[in-house]
Amino acid sequence: MGIICLIIGLAILMIMCMKGIHIFISVFTTSLFLAVTAWLVSPDMLNPVDALLQVYTGGLGGYFGSFFFIFVLGAIFGKLTAISGAADSVASFIIGKFGERAVIPSLVAACAILAYGGVSVFVALFTVYSMMVSLFRKANLPRRLIPAVYFAGAGTFVMIMPGSPQIQNLIPMKFLGTSATAGLVPGMLTALFQVTLVIIYLTWLFKRVKAKGEGWVEDEKTAKAEEGKKDRQLPNVIVALLPMLILLVVLNILKWDPAIALFCAIIAALIVYIRYLDWKKLVPNLAAGTMEGVTSLFNTAVIVGFGALVMTLPAFKESFQAIAQSGLNPLVVTAISVGALVFISGSGSGALSIAMPMIAAMFPATVVDQGSLHRVATMASMSTTPPFNGLIITVFSVCGVSHKEGYGPVGTLTLAIPLLAMMFMLLLYTFLPASIATM
């Protein structure tokens, strides 16, 4: 009964998200439903009030506090690149040099490089967002596809590649004693397979959009902003890129905390863009950037709180145990159990943190190659991303796009294609010689 209620709750959340209902209302309604039904099915569980006040708000508040400066400073940095004309300068340079056809490949490559370079996917979003808006506007492409292009670069093949510094590739190392390049050959072949599907899909998608005559539409907010940009002098592209490069150097070479790296980038932007900023409007613009960051952070934190609540449900634990004890091949068990946890909790890293201790205990090196287990677990954590995933919520919020407008392409890139890639990886481990598969 508890599992049925959990499935109904997830269905309610997905339907409300797709209908465009505000994320907090959607999540709170679903959380209340799950807390009440779990208490009715298992009276020894926390009562609904305590479940919401202690577990849900604990998860929400913990995430809000941990990521506050990354979101706020990231939004301020993005605002500075926008109001200074730096984002427009980079966009004009790319289109001037390579033409409109290079817009999508350039953005996908930029997002992929940032993610594989160790930049947090949240920081990467704030780094490239203003540039993406400028490029989409100049190329007359619809705003609703900005999230799809972002995920194509930062949220698909890069996340599962051997050597990636992203958290999904690091968590299995802690429990399996493996390296970041574990499962090198199957991992790289799967990444190549996935990027091929991504390119094919994006090519088809944008041809279809162009054929339908769909293009950029200014909303009232951006239209006013564009009015103020006419006849404005733009910084040289090298000047425009300098604060972004400083951010990457401080983050990846100096290895400083992301919040400190963003703060350094903001200081650099204020100095480098000094000639291009309207200083009379600077404080209101920074205030607006701050509120945009807080809004995006809150929208993500409410999902994290939901995940924290779900993970305490007896049905959640029962589901995992049933999969883990199914008697299937260890790699298949890992793929199904991690994938199921991701879809239920909405968090890839959260699912790995729960699943890996149990998987490592059940399948030691004497049973299965630990590098193979590592690579399958990483792929599984990115193969069943649900519509209510925290990063998806954040990207839509930052881009000003609703689930109804943008989830179709994003779902293809973060759910359909990764599922195919997961199956492809399992086939590789089935048919490749052991000497190659375990490299």
Coordinates of C-alpha atoms in Angstrom, one line a residue:
M1 CA 0.0 0.0 0.0
G2 CA 2.8 2.4 0.9
I3 CA 4.5 1.8 -2.5
I4 CA 1.2 2.6 -4.3
C5 CA 0.8 5.8 -2.4
L6 CA 4.4 6.7 -3.3
I7 CA 3.7 6.1 -7.0
I8 CA 0.5 8.2 -6.8
G9 CA 2.4 11.0 -5.0
L10 CA 5.1 11.1 -7.7
A11 CA 2.4 11.1 -10.4
I12 CA 0.6 14.1 -8.7
L13 CA 3.9 16.0 -8.5
M14 CA 4.8 15.4 -12.2
I15 CA 1.3 16.4 -13.4
M16 CA 1.3 19.6 -11.3
C17 CA 4.7 20.5 -12.6
M18 CA 3.7 19.9 -16.2
K19 CA 0.6 22.0 -15.7
G20 CA 2.7 24.9 -14.8
I21 CA 1.6 25.1 -11.1
H22 CA 4.2 26.8 -9.0
I23 CA 6.9 24.4 -7.8
F24 CA 6.4 25.1 -4.1
I25 CA 2.6 24.5 -4.2
S26 CA 3.2 21.3 -6.2
V27 CA 5.9 20.0 -3.8
F28 CA 4.1 21.0 -0.7
T29 CA 0.8 19.3 -1.8
T30 CA 2.7 16.1 -2.7
S31 CA 4.7 16.1 0.5
L32 CA 1.6 16.5 2.6
F33 CA -0.1 13.7 0.7
L34 CA 2.9 11.4 1.2
A35 CA 3.3 12.3 4.9
V36 CA -0.4 11.7 5.6
T37 CA -0.6 8.4 3.7
A38 CA 2.7 7.1 5.1
W39 CA 1.4 7.8 8.6
L40 CA -1.9 6.1 8.0
V41 CA -0.2 3.0 6.6
S42 CA 2.6 3.0 9.2
P43 CA 1.4 4.7 12.4
D44 CA 4.8 4.3 14.0
M45 CA 6.2 6.7 11.5
L46 CA 6.5 10.5 12.2
N47 CA 3.1 12.2 12.2
P48 CA 2.5 14.4 9.2
V49 CA 3.2 17.7 11.1
D50 CA 6.6 16.5 12.4
A51 CA 7.4 15.0 9.0
L52 CA 6.9 18.4 7.3
L53 CA 8.3 20.6 10.1
Q54 CA 11.4 18.5 10.9
V55 CA 12.3 16.4 7.9
Y56 CA 11.0 18.5 5.0
T57 CA 12.1 21.9 6.3
G58 CA 15.4 20.3 7.5
G59 CA 16.2 19.2 4.0
L60 CA 15.1 22.6 2.5
G61 CA 16.9 24.7 5.0
G62 CA 20.1 22.7 4.9
Y63 CA 20.3 23.0 1.1
F64 CA 19.4 26.7 1.2
G65 CA 22.2 27.4 3.7
S66 CA 24.8 25.3 1.9
F67 CA 24.2 26.8 -1.6
F68 CA 23.1 30.4 -0.7
F69 CA 26.3 32.1 -1.8
I70 CA 26.8 30.1 -4.9
F71 CA 23.3 30.9 -6.2
V72 CA 23.3 34.6 -5.2
L73 CA 26.9 35.4 -6.2
G74 CA 26.3 33.4 -9.4
A75 CA 23.2 35.4 -10.3
I76 CA 25.0 38.7 -9.6
F77 CA 27.9 37.6 -11.8
G78 CA 25.5 36.7 -14.6
K79 CA 23.7 40.1 -14.2
L80 CA 27.0 41.9 -14.5
T81 CA 27.9 40.1 -17.8
A82 CA 24.5 41.1 -19.1
I83 CA 24.3 44.8 -18.1
S84 CA 27.9 45.5 -19.1
G85 CA 27.3 44.1 -22.6
A86 CA 29.9 41.4 -22.1
A87 CA 27.5 38.6 -23.0
D88 CA 26.4 40.5 -26.1
S89 CA 30.0 41.0 -27.1
V90 CA 30.8 37.3 -26.9
A91 CA 27.5 36.4 -28.8
S92 CA 28.3 38.9 -31.6
F93 CA 31.8 37.6 -31.9
I94 CA 30.7 34.0 -32.3
I95 CA 28.0 34.8 -34.8
G96 CA 30.3 37.2 -36.7
K97 CA 33.0 34.6 -37.0
F98 CA 31.1 31.4 -37.5
G99 CA 27.6 32.4 -38.4
E100 CA 24.2 31.4 -36.9
R101 CA 24.8 27.7 -37.6
A102 CA 27.6 27.7 -35.0
V103 CA 25.4 29.0 -32.1
I104 CA 24.1 25.7 -30.9
P105 CA 27.4 23.7 -31.2
S106 CA 29.3 26.6 -29.6
L107 CA 27.0 26.7 -26.6
V108 CA 26.9 23.0 -26.2
A109 CA 30.7 22.8 -26.3
A110 CA 31.0 25.8 -23.9
C111 CA 28.7 24.1 -21.3
A112 CA 30.4 20.7 -21.7
I113 CA 33.9 22.2 -21.2
L114 CA 32.8 24.1 -18.1
A115 CA 31.2 20.9 -16.6
Y116 CA 34.1 18.6 -17.4
G117 CA 36.5 21.3 -16.2
G118 CA 35.0 20.9 -12.7
V119 CA 32.7 23.9 -12.7
S120 CA 29.5 23.2 -10.7
V121 CA 26.5 22.8 -13.0
F122 CA 24.8 25.6 -11.1
V123 CA 27.8 27.9 -11.4
A124 CA 28.1 27.0 -15.1
L125 CA 24.5 28.0 -15.6
F126 CA 25.1 31.4 -14.2
T127 CA 28.3 31.7 -16.2
V128 CA 26.8 31.1 -19.6
Y129 CA 23.1 32.1 -19.2
S130 CA 23.5 35.8 -20.3
M131 CA 25.6 34.7 -23.3
M132 CA 23.0 32.1 -24.2
V133 CA 20.2 34.7 -24.2
S134 CA 22.2 37.0 -26.4
L135 CA 23.1 34.3 -28.9
F136 CA 19.5 33.0 -29.0
R137 CA 18.2 36.5 -29.6
K138 CA 20.7 37.2 -32.4
A139 CA 20.0 33.9 -34.0
N140 CA 16.2 34.3 -33.6
L141 CA 15.8 31.0 -31.7
P142 CA 13.0 30.4 -29.2
R143 CA 13.8 31.1 -25.5
R144 CA 12.0 27.8 -24.5
L145 CA 14.9 25.8 -25.9
I146 CA 17.7 27.5 -23.9
P147 CA 17.3 24.8 -21.1
A148 CA 17.6 22.0 -23.7
V149 CA 20.9 23.4 -25.1
Y150 CA 22.3 23.9 -21.6
F151 CA 21.5 20.3 -20.6
A152 CA 22.8 19.0 -23.9
G153 CA 26.3 20.3 -22.9
A154 CA 26.4 20.3 -19.1
G155 CA 23.9 17.6 -18.1
T156 CA 24.3 14.6 -20.4
F157 CA 27.5 12.9 -21.7
V158 CA 29.9 15.0 -19.7
M159 CA 28.5 14.0 -16.3
I160 CA 29.1 10.3 -16.9
M161 CA 32.5 10.5 -18.6
P162 CA 35.5 8.8 -16.9
G163 CA 37.6 11.5 -15.3
S164 CA 34.7 13.9 -14.7
P165 CA 35.1 15.9 -11.5
Q166 CA 31.3 16.2 -11.0
I167 CA 29.8 14.7 -7.8
Q168 CA 28.1 11.8 -9.6
N169 CA 31.5 10.5 -10.6
L170 CA 33.1 11.1 -7.2
I171 CA 30.6 9.5 -4.8
P172 CA 31.2 5.9 -6.0
M173 CA 35.0 6.4 -5.4
K174 CA 34.4 6.9 -1.7
F175 CA 32.6 3.5 -1.3
L176 CA 34.4 1.4 -3.9
G177 CA 38.0 2.6 -3.6
T178 CA 38.1 3.3 -7.3
S179 CA 39.6 6.2 -9.3
A180 CA 37.7 8.9 -11.3
T181 CA 38.7 7.1 -14.6
A182 CA 37.2 3.7 -13.5
G183 CA 35.5 1.9 -16.3
L184 CA 37.4 3.9 -18.8
V185 CA 36.7 2.1 -22.1
P186 CA 32.9 1.4 -21.6
G187 CA 32.5 4.9 -20.1
M188 CA 34.1 6.7 -23.1
L189 CA 32.2 4.5 -25.6
T190 CA 28.9 5.2 -23.8
A191 CA 29.7 8.9 -23.7
L192 CA 30.4 8.9 -27.5
F193 CA 27.1 7.0 -28.1
Q194 CA 25.3 9.5 -25.9
V195 CA 26.8 12.6 -27.5
T196 CA 26.0 11.2 -31.0
L197 CA 22.3 10.9 -30.0
V198 CA 22.3 14.4 -28.5
I199 CA 23.7 15.9 -31.7
I200 CA 21.2 14.0 -33.9
Y201 CA 18.3 15.1 -31.7
L202 CA 19.4 18.8 -31.5
T203 CA 19.9 18.9 -35.2
W204 CA 16.4 17.5 -35.8
L205 CA 14.8 19.8 -33.1
F206 CA 16.2 23.1 -34.4
K207 CA 15.4 22.2 -38.0
R208 CA 11.8 21.5 -36.9
V209 CA 11.6 24.8 -35.0
K210 CA 13.0 26.8 -37.9
A211 CA 10.5 25.1 -40.3
K212 CA 7.6 26.1 -38.0
G213 CA 8.8 29.7 -38.1
E214 CA 9.3 29.8 -34.3
G215 CA 11.8 32.4 -33.1
W216 CA 12.8 34.7 -30.2
V217 CA 10.0 36.6 -28.5
E218 CA 10.9 39.4 -26.1
D219 CA 9.0 39.5 -22.9
E220 CA 8.2 42.8 -21.3
K221 CA 11.2 42.6 -19.0
T222 CA 13.8 41.8 -21.7
A223 CA 12.2 44.2 -24.1
K224 CA 12.8 47.1 -21.8
A225 CA 16.4 45.9 -21.2
E226 CA 17.0 45.8 -24.9
E227 CA 15.7 49.3 -25.4
G228 CA 18.5 50.6 -23.1
K229 CA 21.2 48.7 -25.1
K230 CA 20.7 50.5 -28.5
D231 CA 23.8 52.3 -29.7
R232 CA 25.7 51.1 -26.6
Q233 CA 29.4 50.4 -26.9
L234 CA 30.3 46.8 -26.2
P235 CA 33.5 45.6 -24.6
N236 CA 36.1 43.8 -26.7
V237 CA 35.5 40.0 -26.7
I238 CA 38.8 39.4 -24.8
V239 CA 37.8 42.0 -22.2
A240 CA 34.3 40.4 -22.0
L241 CA 35.8 36.9 -21.4
L242 CA 38.4 37.9 -18.8
P243 CA 36.2 37.7 -15.7
M244 CA 34.8 34.4 -16.9
L245 CA 38.4 33.1 -17.3
I246 CA 39.3 34.3 -13.9
L247 CA 36.4 32.4 -12.5
L248 CA 37.6 29.2 -14.2
V249 CA 41.2 29.7 -13.1
V250 CA 40.3 30.4 -9.4
L251 CA 37.9 27.4 -9.3
N252 CA 39.9 24.8 -11.2
I253 CA 43.5 25.7 -10.9
L254 CA 43.6 27.4 -7.5
K255 CA 40.9 25.0 -6.3
W256 CA 39.2 27.7 -4.2
D257 CA 35.6 27.3 -2.9
P258 CA 33.0 28.0 -5.7
A259 CA 31.6 30.9 -3.7
I260 CA 35.0 32.6 -3.3
A261 CA 35.7 32.0 -7.0
L262 CA 32.4 33.7 -7.9
F263 CA 33.2 36.6 -5.6
C264 CA 36.6 37.0 -7.3
A265 CA 34.9 37.0 -10.7
I266 CA 32.4 39.7 -9.5
I267 CA 35.3 41.9 -8.4
A268 CA 37.1 41.3 -11.7
A269 CA 33.9 42.1 -13.6
L270 CA 33.4 45.4 -11.7
I271 CA 37.0 46.4 -12.5
V272 CA 37.2 45.1 -16.1
Y273 CA 33.7 46.3 -17.1
I274 CA 34.1 49.7 -15.4
R275 CA 33.7 51.7 -18.6
Y276 CA 30.6 49.7 -19.7
L277 CA 28.5 49.8 -16.5
D278 CA 25.8 52.4 -15.7
W279 CA 27.0 53.1 -12.2
K280 CA 23.8 55.0 -11.3
K281 CA 21.8 51.8 -11.9
L282 CA 24.4 49.4 -10.6
V283 CA 22.9 48.9 -7.1
P284 CA 19.3 48.3 -8.4
N285 CA 20.7 45.8 -10.9
L286 CA 22.7 44.0 -8.3
A287 CA 19.7 43.9 -6.1
A288 CA 17.7 42.4 -8.9
G289 CA 20.4 39.8 -9.5
T290 CA 20.3 38.9 -5.8
M291 CA 16.6 38.3 -5.8
E292 CA 16.8 36.2 -9.0
G293 CA 19.5 34.0 -7.3
V294 CA 17.4 33.7 -4.1
T295 CA 14.3 32.7 -6.2
S296 CA 16.2 30.0 -8.1
L297 CA 17.7 28.7 -4.9
F298 CA 14.4 28.5 -3.1
N299 CA 12.8 26.7 -6.1
T300 CA 15.6 24.1 -5.9
A301 CA 15.6 23.8 -2.1
V302 CA 11.9 22.9 -2.0
I303 CA 12.7 19.9 -4.2
V304 CA 15.6 18.9 -2.0
G305 CA 13.2 19.0 1.0
F306 CA 10.8 16.7 -0.8
G307 CA 13.7 14.3 -1.5
A308 CA 14.6 14.3 2.2
L309 CA 11.0 13.5 3.1
V310 CA 10.7 10.7 0.5
M311 CA 13.9 9.0 1.7
T312 CA 12.4 8.5 5.1
L313 CA 9.3 6.7 3.8
P314 CA 9.1 3.0 4.5
A315 CA 7.9 2.4 1.0
F316 CA 11.1 4.0 -0.3
K317 CA 13.3 1.7 1.7
E318 CA 11.2 -1.3 0.8
S319 CA 11.5 -0.5 -2.9
F320 CA 15.3 -0.4 -2.7
Q321 CA 15.6 -3.6 -0.8
A322 CA 13.3 -5.4 -3.2
I323 CA 15.5 -4.4 -6.2
A324 CA 18.8 -5.1 -4.4
Q325 CA 17.7 -8.6 -3.3
S326 CA 16.3 -9.6 -6.7
G327 CA 19.2 -11.9 -7.6
L328 CA 19.9 -10.3 -10.9
N329 CA 23.4 -9.5 -12.3
P330 CA 25.2 -7.1 -10.0
L331 CA 25.6 -4.4 -12.7
V332 CA 21.9 -4.7 -13.6
V333 CA 20.9 -4.5 -9.9
T334 CA 23.0 -1.4 -9.6
A335 CA 21.5 0.2 -12.7
I336 CA 17.9 -0.5 -11.6
S337 CA 18.4 0.4 -7.9
V338 CA 20.2 3.7 -8.4
G339 CA 18.0 4.6 -11.3
A340 CA 14.8 4.0 -9.3
L341 CA 16.2 6.0 -6.3
V342 CA 17.0 8.9 -8.6
F343 CA 13.5 9.0 -10.1
I344 CA 11.8 8.7 -6.7
S345 CA 14.0 11.2 -4.8
G346 CA 14.7 13.6 -7.7
S347 CA 18.4 13.7 -6.9
G348 CA 21.3 11.7 -8.6
S349 CA 23.8 12.5 -5.9
G350 CA 21.3 11.8 -3.1
A351 CA 20.5 8.4 -4.7
L352 CA 24.1 7.5 -4.9
S353 CA 24.8 8.5 -1.3
I354 CA 22.0 6.1 -0.2
A355 CA 22.6 3.3 -2.6
M356 CA 26.4 3.0 -2.8
P357 CA 27.1 1.9 0.8
M358 CA 24.6 -1.0 0.4
I359 CA 25.8 -1.9 -3.1
A360 CA 29.5 -1.9 -2.0
A361 CA 28.6 -4.2 0.8
M362 CA 26.6 -6.6 -1.4
F363 CA 29.0 -6.7 -4.3
P364 CA 32.7 -6.7 -3.1
A365 CA 35.6 -7.1 -5.5
T366 CA 35.4 -10.8 -5.2
V367 CA 31.9 -10.7 -6.8
V368 CA 32.2 -8.0 -9.5
D369 CA 34.9 -5.6 -10.9
Q370 CA 34.6 -2.4 -8.8
G371 CA 35.5 -0.2 -11.7
S372 CA 32.5 -1.6 -13.7
L373 CA 30.3 -1.1 -10.7
H374 CA 31.5 2.5 -10.4
R375 CA 30.8 3.4 -14.0
V376 CA 27.4 1.8 -14.1
A377 CA 26.4 3.5 -10.9
T378 CA 27.4 6.9 -12.3
M379 CA 25.6 6.3 -15.5
A380 CA 22.5 5.1 -13.6
S381 CA 22.5 8.3 -11.5
M382 CA 22.0 10.3 -14.7
S383 CA 19.6 8.0 -16.6
T384 CA 16.3 8.5 -14.9
T385 CA 16.2 12.3 -14.0
P386 CA 12.6 13.2 -13.3
P387 CA 10.8 16.4 -14.2
F388 CA 11.0 17.6 -10.6
N389 CA 14.8 17.3 -10.4
G390 CA 16.4 20.2 -8.6
L391 CA 18.7 21.3 -11.5
I392 CA 15.8 21.2 -14.0
I393 CA 13.7 23.3 -11.7
T394 CA 16.6 25.8 -11.3
V395 CA 17.4 26.0 -15.0
F396 CA 13.7 26.6 -15.9
S397 CA 13.5 29.3 -13.2
V398 CA 16.6 31.1 -14.3
C399 CA 15.6 31.0 -18.0
G400 CA 12.0 32.1 -17.3
V401 CA 10.7 28.9 -19.0
S402 CA 7.8 26.8 -17.6
H403 CA 7.7 23.0 -17.6
K404 CA 4.9 23.1 -20.1
E405 CA 7.0 25.2 -22.5
G406 CA 10.4 23.5 -22.1
Y407 CA 10.3 20.0 -20.6
G408 CA 9.6 18.1 -23.9
P409 CA 13.2 18.6 -25.3
V410 CA 14.8 18.6 -21.8
G411 CA 13.0 15.3 -21.0
T412 CA 14.4 13.8 -24.2
L413 CA 17.9 14.9 -23.3
T414 CA 17.8 14.0 -19.5
L415 CA 15.6 10.9 -19.5
A416 CA 15.0 9.2 -22.9
I417 CA 18.6 9.5 -24.3
P418 CA 20.3 8.6 -21.0
L419 CA 18.1 5.5 -20.6
L420 CA 19.2 4.4 -24.0
A421 CA 22.8 5.1 -23.0
M422 CA 22.4 3.1 -19.8
M423 CA 21.2 0.1 -21.8
F424 CA 24.1 0.5 -24.3
M425 CA 26.6 0.5 -21.4
L426 CA 25.1 -2.7 -20.0
L427 CA 25.4 -4.3 -23.4
L428 CA 29.0 -3.3 -23.6
Y429 CA 29.7 -4.9 -20.3
T430 CA 27.9 -8.1 -21.5
F431 CA 29.7 -8.4 -24.9
L432 CA 33.1 -6.7 -24.5
P433 CA 36.0 -8.9 -23.5
A434 CA 36.7 -8.7 -19.7
S435 CA 40.2 -7.4 -20.4
I436 CA 38.8 -4.3 -22.1
A437 CA 35.6 -3.9 -20.1
T438 CA 37.5 -3.7 -16.8
M439 CA 40.0 -1.2 -18.0

